[in-house]
mmCIF file of C-alpha atoms in Angstrom:
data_model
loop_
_atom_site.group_PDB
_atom_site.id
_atom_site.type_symbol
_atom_site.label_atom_id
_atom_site.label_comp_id
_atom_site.label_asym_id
_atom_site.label_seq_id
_atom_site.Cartn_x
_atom_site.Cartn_y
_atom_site.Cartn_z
ATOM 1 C CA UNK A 298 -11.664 -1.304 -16.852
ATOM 2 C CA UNK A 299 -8.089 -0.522 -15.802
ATOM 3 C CA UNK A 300 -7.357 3.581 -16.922
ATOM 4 C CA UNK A 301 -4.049 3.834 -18.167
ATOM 5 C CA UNK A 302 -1.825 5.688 -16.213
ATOM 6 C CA UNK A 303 -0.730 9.148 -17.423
ATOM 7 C CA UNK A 304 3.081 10.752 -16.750
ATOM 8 C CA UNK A 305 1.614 13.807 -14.739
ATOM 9 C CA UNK A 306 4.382 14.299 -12.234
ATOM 10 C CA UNK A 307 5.965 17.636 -12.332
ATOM 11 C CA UNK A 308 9.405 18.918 -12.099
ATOM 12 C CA UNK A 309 11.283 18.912 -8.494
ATOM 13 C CA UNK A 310 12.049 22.194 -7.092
ATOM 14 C CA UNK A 311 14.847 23.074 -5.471
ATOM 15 C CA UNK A 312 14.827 24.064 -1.733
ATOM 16 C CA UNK A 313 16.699 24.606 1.567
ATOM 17 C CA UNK A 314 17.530 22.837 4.711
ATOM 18 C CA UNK A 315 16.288 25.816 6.916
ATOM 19 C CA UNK A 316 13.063 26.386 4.130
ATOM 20 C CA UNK A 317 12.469 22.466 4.336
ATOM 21 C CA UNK A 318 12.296 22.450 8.134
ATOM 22 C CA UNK A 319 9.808 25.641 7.890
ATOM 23 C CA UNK A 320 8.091 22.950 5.807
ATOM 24 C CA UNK A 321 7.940 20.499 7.712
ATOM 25 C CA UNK A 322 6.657 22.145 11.238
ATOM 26 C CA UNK A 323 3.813 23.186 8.618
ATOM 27 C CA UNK A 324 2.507 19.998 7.821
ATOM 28 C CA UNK A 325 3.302 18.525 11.511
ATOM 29 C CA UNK A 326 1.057 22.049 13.083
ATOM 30 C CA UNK A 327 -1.700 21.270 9.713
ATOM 31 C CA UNK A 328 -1.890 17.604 10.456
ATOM 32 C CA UNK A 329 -2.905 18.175 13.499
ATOM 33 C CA UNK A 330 -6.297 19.952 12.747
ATOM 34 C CA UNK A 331 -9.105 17.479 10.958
ATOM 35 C CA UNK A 332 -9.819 18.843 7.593
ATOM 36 C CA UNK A 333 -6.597 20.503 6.709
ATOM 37 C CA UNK A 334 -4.526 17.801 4.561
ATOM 38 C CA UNK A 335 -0.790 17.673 5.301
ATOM 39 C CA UNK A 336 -0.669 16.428 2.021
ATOM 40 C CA UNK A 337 -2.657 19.467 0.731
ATOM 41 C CA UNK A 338 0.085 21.918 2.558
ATOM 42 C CA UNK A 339 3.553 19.595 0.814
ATOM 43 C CA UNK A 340 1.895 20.095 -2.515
ATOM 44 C CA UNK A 341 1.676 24.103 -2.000
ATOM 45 C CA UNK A 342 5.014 24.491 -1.004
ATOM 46 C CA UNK A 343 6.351 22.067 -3.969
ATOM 47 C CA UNK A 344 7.682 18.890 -1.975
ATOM 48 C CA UNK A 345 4.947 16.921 -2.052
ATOM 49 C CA UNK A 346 6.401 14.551 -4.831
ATOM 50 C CA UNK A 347 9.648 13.897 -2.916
ATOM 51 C CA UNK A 348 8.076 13.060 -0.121
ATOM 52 C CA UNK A 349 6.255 10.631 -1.584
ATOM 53 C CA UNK A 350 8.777 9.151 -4.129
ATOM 54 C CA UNK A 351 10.938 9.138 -0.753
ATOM 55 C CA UNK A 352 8.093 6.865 1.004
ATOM 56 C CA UNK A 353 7.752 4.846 -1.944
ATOM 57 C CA UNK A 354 11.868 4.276 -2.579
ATOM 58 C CA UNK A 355 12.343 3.235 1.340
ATOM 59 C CA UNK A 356 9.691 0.960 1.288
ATOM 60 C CA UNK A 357 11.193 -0.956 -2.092
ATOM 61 C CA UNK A 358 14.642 -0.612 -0.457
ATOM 62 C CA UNK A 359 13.494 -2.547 2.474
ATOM 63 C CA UNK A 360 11.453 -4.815 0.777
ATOM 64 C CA UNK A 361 14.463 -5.380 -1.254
ATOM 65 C CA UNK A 362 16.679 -5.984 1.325
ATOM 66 C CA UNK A 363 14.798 -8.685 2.587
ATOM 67 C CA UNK A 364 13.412 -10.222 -1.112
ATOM 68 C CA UNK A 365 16.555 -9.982 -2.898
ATOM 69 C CA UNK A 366 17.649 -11.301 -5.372
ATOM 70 C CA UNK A 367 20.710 -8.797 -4.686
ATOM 71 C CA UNK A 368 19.724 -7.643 -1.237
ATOM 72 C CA UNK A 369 22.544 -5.330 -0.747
ATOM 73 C CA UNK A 370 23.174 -3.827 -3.702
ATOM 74 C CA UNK A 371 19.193 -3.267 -4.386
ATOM 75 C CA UNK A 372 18.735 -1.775 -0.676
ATOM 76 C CA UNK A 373 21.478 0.950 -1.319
ATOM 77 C CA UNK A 374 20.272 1.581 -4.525
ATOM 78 C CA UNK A 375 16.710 2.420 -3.495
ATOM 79 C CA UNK A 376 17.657 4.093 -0.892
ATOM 80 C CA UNK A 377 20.014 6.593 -3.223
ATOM 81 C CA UNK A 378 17.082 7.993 -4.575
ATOM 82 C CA UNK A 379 15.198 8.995 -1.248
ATOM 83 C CA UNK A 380 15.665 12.756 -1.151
ATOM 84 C CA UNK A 381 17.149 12.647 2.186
ATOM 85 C CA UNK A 382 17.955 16.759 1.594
ATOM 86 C CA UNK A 383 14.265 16.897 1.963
ATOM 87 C CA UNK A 384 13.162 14.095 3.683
ATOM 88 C CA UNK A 385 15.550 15.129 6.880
ATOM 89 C CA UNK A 386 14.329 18.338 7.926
ATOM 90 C CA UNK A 387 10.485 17.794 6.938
ATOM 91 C CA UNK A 388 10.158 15.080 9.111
ATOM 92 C CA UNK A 389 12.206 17.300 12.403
ATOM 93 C CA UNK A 390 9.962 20.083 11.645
ATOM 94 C CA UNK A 391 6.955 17.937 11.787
ATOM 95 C CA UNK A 392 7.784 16.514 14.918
ATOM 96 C CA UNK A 393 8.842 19.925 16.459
ATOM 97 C CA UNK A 394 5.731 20.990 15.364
ATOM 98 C CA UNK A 395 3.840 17.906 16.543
ATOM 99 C CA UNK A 396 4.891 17.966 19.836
ATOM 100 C CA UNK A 397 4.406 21.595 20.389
ATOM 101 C CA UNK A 398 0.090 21.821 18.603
ATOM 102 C CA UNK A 399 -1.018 18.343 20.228
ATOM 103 C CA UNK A 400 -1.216 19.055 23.723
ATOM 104 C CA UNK A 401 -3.540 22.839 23.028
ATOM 105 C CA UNK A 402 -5.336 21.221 20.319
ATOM 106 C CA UNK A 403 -6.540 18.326 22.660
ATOM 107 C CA UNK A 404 -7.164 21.107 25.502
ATOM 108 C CA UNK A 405 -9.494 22.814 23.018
ATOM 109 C CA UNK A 406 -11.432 20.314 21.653
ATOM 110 C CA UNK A 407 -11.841 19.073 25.058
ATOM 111 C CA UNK A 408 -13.205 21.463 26.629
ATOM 112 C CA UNK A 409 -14.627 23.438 23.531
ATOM 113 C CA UNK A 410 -16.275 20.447 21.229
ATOM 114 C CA UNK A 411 -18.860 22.597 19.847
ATOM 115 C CA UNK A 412 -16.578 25.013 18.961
ATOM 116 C CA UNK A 413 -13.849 23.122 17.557
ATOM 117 C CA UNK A 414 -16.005 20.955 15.334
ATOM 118 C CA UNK A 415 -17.741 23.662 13.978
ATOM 119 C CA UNK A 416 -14.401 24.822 12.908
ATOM 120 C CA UNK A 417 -13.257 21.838 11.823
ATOM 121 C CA UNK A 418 -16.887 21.197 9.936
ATOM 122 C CA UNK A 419 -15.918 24.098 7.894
ATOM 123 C CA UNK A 420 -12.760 22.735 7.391
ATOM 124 C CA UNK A 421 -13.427 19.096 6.065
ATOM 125 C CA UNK A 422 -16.476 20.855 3.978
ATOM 126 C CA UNK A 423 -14.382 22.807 1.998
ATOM 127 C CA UNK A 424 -11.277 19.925 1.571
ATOM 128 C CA UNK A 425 -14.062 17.958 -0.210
ATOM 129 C CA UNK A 426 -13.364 19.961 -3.428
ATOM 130 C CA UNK A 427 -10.046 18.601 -3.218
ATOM 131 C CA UNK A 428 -10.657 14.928 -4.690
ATOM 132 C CA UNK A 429 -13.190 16.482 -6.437
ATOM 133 C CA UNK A 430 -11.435 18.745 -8.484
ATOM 134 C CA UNK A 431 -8.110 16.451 -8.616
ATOM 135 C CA UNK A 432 -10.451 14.065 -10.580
ATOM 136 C CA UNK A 433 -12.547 16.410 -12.945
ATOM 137 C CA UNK A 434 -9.030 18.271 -13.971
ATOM 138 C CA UNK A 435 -6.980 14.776 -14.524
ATOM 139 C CA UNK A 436 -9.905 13.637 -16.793
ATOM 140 C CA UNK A 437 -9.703 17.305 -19.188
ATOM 141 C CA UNK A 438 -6.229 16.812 -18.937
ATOM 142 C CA UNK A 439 -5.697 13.017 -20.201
ATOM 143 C CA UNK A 440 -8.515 13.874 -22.931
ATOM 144 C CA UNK A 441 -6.232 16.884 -23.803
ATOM 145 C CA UNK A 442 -3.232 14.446 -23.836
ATOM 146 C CA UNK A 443 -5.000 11.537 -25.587
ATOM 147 C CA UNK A 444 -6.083 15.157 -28.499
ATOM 148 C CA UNK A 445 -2.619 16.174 -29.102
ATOM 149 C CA UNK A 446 -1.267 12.995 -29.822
ATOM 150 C CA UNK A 447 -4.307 11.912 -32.073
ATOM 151 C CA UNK A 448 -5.446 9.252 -30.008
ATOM 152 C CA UNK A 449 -9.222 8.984 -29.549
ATOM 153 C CA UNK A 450 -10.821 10.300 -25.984
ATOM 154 C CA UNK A 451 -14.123 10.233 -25.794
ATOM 155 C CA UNK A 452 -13.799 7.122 -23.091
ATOM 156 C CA UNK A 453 -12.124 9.179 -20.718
ATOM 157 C CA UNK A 454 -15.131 10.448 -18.956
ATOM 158 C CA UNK A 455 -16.576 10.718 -15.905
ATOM 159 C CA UNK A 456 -19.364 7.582 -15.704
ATOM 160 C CA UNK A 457 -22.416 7.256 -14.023
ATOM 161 C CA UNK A 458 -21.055 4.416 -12.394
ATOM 162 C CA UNK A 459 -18.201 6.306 -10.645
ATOM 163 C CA UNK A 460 -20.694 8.411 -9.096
ATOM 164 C CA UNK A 461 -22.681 5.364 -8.094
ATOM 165 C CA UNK A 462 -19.805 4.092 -5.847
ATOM 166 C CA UNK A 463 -19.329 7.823 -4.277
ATOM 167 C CA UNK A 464 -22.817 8.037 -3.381
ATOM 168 C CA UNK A 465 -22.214 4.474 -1.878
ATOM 169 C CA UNK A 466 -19.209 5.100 -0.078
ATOM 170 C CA UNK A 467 -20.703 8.316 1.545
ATOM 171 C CA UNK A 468 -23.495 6.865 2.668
ATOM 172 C CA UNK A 469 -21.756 3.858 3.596
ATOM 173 C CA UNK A 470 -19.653 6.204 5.845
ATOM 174 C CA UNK A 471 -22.530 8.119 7.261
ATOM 175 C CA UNK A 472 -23.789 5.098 8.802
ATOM 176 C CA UNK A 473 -21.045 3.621 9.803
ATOM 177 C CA UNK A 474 -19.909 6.964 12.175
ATOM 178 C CA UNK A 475 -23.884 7.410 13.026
ATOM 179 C CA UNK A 476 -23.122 4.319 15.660
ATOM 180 C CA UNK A 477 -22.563 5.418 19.256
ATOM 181 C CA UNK A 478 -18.651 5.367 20.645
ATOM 182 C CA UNK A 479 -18.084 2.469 23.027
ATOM 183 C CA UNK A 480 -16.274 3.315 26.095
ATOM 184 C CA UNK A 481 -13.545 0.599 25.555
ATOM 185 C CA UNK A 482 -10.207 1.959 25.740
ATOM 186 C CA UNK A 483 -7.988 2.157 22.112
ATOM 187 C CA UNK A 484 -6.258 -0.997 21.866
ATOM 188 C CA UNK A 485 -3.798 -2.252 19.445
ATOM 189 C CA UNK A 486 -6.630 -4.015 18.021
ATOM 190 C CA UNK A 487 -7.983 -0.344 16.809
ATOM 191 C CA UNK A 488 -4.878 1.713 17.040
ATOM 192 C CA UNK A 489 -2.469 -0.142 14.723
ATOM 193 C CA UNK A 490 -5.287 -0.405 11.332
ATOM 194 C CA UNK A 491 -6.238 3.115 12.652
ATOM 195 C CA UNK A 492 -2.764 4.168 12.542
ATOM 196 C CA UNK A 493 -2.002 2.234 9.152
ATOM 197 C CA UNK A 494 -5.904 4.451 7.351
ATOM 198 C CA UNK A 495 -4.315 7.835 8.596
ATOM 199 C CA UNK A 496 -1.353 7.696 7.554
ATOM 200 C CA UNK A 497 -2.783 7.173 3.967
ATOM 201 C CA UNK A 498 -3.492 10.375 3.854
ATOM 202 C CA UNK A 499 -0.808 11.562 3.119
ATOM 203 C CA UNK A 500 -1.054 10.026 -0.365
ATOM 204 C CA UNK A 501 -3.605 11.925 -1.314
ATOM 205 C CA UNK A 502 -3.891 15.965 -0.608
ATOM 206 C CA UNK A 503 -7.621 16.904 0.778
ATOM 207 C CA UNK A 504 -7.895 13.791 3.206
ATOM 208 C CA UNK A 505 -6.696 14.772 6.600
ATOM 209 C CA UNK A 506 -5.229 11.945 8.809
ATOM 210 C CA UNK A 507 -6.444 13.869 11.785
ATOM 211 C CA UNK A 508 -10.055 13.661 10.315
ATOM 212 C CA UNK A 509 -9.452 10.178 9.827
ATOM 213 C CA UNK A 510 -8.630 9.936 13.431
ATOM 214 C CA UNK A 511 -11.542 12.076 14.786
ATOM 215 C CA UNK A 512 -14.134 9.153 12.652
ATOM 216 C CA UNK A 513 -12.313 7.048 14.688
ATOM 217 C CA UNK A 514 -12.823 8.150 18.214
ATOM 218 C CA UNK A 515 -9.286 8.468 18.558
ATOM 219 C CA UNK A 516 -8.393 12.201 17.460
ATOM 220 C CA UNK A 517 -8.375 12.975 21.015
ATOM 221 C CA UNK A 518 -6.522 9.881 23.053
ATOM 222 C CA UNK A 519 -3.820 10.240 20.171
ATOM 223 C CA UNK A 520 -3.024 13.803 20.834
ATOM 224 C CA UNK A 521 -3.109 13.252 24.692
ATOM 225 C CA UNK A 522 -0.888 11.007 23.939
ATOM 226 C CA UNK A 523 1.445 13.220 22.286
ATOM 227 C CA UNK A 524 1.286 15.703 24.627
ATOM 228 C CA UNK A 525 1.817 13.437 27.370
ATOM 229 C CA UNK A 526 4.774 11.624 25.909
ATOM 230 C CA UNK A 527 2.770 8.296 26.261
ATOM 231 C CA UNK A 528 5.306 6.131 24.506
ATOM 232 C CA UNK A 529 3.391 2.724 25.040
ATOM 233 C CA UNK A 530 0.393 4.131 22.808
ATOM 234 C CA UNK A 531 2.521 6.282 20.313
ATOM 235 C CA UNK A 532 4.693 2.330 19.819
ATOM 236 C CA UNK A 533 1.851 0.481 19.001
ATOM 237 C CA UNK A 534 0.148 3.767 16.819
ATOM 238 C CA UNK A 535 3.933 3.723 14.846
ATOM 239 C CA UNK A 536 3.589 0.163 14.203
ATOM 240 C CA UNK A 537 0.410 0.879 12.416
ATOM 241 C CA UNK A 538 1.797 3.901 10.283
ATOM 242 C CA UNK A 539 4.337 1.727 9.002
ATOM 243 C CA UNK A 540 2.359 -1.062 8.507
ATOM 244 C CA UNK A 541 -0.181 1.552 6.769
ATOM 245 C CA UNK A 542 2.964 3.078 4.906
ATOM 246 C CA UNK A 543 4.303 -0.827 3.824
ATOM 247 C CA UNK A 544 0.737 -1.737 2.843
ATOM 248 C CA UNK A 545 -1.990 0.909 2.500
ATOM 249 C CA UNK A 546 0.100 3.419 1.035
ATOM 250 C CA UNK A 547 1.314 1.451 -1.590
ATOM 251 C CA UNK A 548 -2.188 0.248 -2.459
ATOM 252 C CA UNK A 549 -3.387 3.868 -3.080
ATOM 253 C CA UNK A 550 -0.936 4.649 -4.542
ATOM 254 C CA UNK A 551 -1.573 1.932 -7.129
ATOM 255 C CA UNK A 552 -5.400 2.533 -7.388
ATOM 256 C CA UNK A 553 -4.414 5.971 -7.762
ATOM 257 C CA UNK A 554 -2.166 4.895 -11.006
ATOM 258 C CA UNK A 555 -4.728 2.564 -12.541
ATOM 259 C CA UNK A 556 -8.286 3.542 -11.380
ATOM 260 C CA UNK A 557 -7.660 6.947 -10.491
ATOM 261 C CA UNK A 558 -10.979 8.048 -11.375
ATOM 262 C CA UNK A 559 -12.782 5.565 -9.295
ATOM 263 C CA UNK A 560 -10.581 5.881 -6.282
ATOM 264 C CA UNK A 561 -11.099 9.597 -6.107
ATOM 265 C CA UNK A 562 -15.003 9.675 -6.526
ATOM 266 C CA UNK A 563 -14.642 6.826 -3.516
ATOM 267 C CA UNK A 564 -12.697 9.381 -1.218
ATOM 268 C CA UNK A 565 -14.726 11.941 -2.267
ATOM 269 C CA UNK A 566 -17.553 9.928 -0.838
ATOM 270 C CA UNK A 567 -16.159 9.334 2.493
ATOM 271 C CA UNK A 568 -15.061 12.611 3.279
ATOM 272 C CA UNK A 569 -18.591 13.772 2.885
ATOM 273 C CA UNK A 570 -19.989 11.077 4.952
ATOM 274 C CA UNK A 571 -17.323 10.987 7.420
ATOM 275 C CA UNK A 572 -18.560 14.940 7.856
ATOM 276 C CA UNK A 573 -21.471 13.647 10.108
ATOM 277 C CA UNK A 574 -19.305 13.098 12.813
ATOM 278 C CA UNK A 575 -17.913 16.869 12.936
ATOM 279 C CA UNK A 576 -21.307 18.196 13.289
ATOM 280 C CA UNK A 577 -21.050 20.601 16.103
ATOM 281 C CA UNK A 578 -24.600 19.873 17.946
ATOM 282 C CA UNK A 579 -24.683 15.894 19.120
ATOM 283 C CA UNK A 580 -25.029 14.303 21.926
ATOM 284 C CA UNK A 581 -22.651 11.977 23.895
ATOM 285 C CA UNK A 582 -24.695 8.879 21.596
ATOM 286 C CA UNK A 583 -23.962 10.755 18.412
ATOM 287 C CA UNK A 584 -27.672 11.612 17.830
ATOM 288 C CA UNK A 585 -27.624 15.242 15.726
ATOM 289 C CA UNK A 586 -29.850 18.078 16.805
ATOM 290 C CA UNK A 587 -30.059 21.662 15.283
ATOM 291 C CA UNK A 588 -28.740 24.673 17.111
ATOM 292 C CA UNK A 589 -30.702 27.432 19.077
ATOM 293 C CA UNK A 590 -30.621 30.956 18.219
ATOM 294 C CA UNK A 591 -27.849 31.948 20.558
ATOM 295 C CA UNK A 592 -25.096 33.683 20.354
ATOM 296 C CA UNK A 593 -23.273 30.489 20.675
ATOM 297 C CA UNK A 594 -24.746 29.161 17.105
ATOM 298 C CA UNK A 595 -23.774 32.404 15.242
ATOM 299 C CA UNK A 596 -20.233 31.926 16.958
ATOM 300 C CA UNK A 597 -20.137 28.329 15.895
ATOM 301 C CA UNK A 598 -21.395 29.317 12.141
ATOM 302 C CA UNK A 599 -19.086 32.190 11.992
ATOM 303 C CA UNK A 600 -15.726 29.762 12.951
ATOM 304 C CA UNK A 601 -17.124 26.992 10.604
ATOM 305 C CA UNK A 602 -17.223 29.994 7.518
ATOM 306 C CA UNK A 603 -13.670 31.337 8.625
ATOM 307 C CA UNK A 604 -12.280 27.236 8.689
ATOM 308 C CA UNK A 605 -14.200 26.889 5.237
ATOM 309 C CA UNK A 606 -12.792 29.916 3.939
ATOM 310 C CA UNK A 607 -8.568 29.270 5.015
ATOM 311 C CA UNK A 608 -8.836 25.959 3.444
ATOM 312 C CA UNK A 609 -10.513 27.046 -0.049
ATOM 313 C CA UNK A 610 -7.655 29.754 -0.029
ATOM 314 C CA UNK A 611 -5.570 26.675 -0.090
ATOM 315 C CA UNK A 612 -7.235 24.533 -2.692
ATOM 316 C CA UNK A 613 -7.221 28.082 -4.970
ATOM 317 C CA UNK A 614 -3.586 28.410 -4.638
ATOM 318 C CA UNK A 615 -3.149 24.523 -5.483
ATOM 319 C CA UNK A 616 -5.373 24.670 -8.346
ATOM 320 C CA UNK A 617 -3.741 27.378 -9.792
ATOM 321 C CA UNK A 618 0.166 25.396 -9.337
ATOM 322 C CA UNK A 619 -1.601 22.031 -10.666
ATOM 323 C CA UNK A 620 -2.750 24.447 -13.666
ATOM 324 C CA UNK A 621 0.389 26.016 -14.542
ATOM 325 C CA UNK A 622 2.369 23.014 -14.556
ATOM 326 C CA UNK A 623 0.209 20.873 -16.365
ATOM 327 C CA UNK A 624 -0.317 23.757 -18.973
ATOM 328 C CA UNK A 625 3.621 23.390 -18.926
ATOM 329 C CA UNK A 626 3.327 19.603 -19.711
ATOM 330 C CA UNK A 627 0.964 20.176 -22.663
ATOM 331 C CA UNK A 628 3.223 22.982 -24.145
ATOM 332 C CA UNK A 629 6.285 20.487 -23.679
ATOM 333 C CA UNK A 630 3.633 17.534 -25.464
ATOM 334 C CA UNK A 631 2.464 20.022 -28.647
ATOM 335 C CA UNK A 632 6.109 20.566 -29.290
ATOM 336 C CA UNK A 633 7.097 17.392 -29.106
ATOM 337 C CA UNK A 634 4.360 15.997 -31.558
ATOM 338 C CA UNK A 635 5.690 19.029 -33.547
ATOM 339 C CA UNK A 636 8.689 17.533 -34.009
ATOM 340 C CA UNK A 637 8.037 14.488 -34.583
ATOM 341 C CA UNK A 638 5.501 15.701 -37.252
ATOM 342 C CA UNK A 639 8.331 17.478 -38.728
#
């Protein structure tokens, strides 16, 4: 059954052009490392709602312009309410910072894979509470919602059969990134829907498009890539992000709006089944073994606790903004009622 979709956007915040580029080479330097969400890092430093309204308003503006029924005057209308202020210097910071992280970050994991996904294990972990959380606090705060304006909430509920599909999509996931890599070279046949799943993420804070990647056997050619300047495979990887920013973004966004529940149990799901493939001892066919005693495997441990530990400083600091301005909504609701009562 469709859930109804709840008014839970917050105010905008006001910012700079210098600030908004600061921004920006944040998420670009964060969306390079699998298990920190880009997403996660706009929504801490309050622009992740213009981004996406942005996303959203260029995509109708363009799908105006070539729909109609007023192509011209729809197009600029649309595209008035893209928060180009913001927009601008987030997306020059990201590249900036893009360009700069790729090439070391490919270096490392390269030549330091135990390491780095042991890091990065810690990482994703820890982002896991993300869709988690996002969909236990939505459902206290629609039954709070449906309380104060007398409505009756005892559907609105986590069911059995939300954590049925989790279970099945992590397991589902677990399999599917258990099967060993091929040795055929990323083609446009893999890097455009690739592309078009990665960029998804930035829908949704706590799913990292680089972790995306990484389940993909491509974290590593796409950063080359970057580094490199290879402009053939960073073409055919932007056709796929728009593609994935026409289409799949879109999509979330509306399962988001009407099964918002369901979609986040889901991605819950496959971020803990996609963590198989960041377990730091594998070999080349993806078979897991456990670790030695070394000093190596107390290294590896200690990295995955620190990359465990930045990220839940993260989710903290989110929780605690989601928190206070939904606490704001409520107190904005109760008065409301109260005048209307009145």
């Amino acid at each position: 059954m469709t859930e109804t979709p709840e008014n839970t956007t917050p105010p905008h915040r006001r910012t700079s052009v210098v600030g908004n580029l600061v921004r920006g080479a944040l998420i670009g330097a964060v969306e390079t490392v699998p298990g920190v969400s880009g997403g996660t890092v706009a929504l801490v430093v309050g622009i992740y709602h213009q981004i996406i309204d942005s996303a959203s308003a260029v995509i109708s503006a363009f799908r105006k312009l070539v729909t109609g029924p007023d192509r011209k005057a729809g197009f600029t209308a649309e595209l008035a309410r893209v928060h180009w202020r913001v927009v601008m210097p987030v997306a020059i910071g990201m590249l900036l910072a893009v360009f700069t992280v790729a090439g070391p970050m490919a270096d490392a994991m390269e030549n330091h894979p135990v390491t780095m996904r042991g890091l990065f294990f810690g990482m994703v972990l820890a982002s896991v509470a993300v869709p988690a959380r996002m969909m236990l606090e939505d459902l206290t705060f629609r039954r709070v919602q449906h309380e104060i304006l007398g409505k009756d909430s005892t559907h609105i509920r986590l069911r059995p059969w939300h954590l049925a599909l989790g279970v099945v999509a992590a397991v589902g996931i677990f399999f599917l990134v258990s099967l060993p890599p091929t040795d055929v070279e990323p083609s446009p046949l893999v890097l455009i829907p690739a592309a078009a799943v990665a960029i998804s993420a930035l829908v949704l804070p706590g799913l990292s498009g680089s972790f995306l990647l990484l389940t993909f056997g491509l974290y590593e050619p796409t950063l080359r890539a970057v580094d490199e300047r290879d402009f053939g495979y960073l073409g055919i990887f932007f056709v796929g992000a728009v593609l994935g920013m026409i289409v799949v973004v879109k999509v979330l966004k509306w399962l988001l709006e009407h099964y918002h529940t369901l979609t986040l149990a889901v991605l819950t799901g496959v971020m803990i089944g996609g963590l198989r493939t960041l377990w730091p001892w594998q070999d080349e066919a993806r078979n897991l073994f456990l670790p030695d005693t070394s000093g190596e495997a107390w290294s590896v441990a200690g990295l995955a606790l620190l990359g465990f530990a930045v990220v839940i400083a993260l989710v903290i600091i989110d929780a605690r903004m989601v928190r206070r301005q939904r606490a704001e909504q409520l107190a904005q609701l109760r008065r409301t009622q109260r005048g209307l009562s009145s």
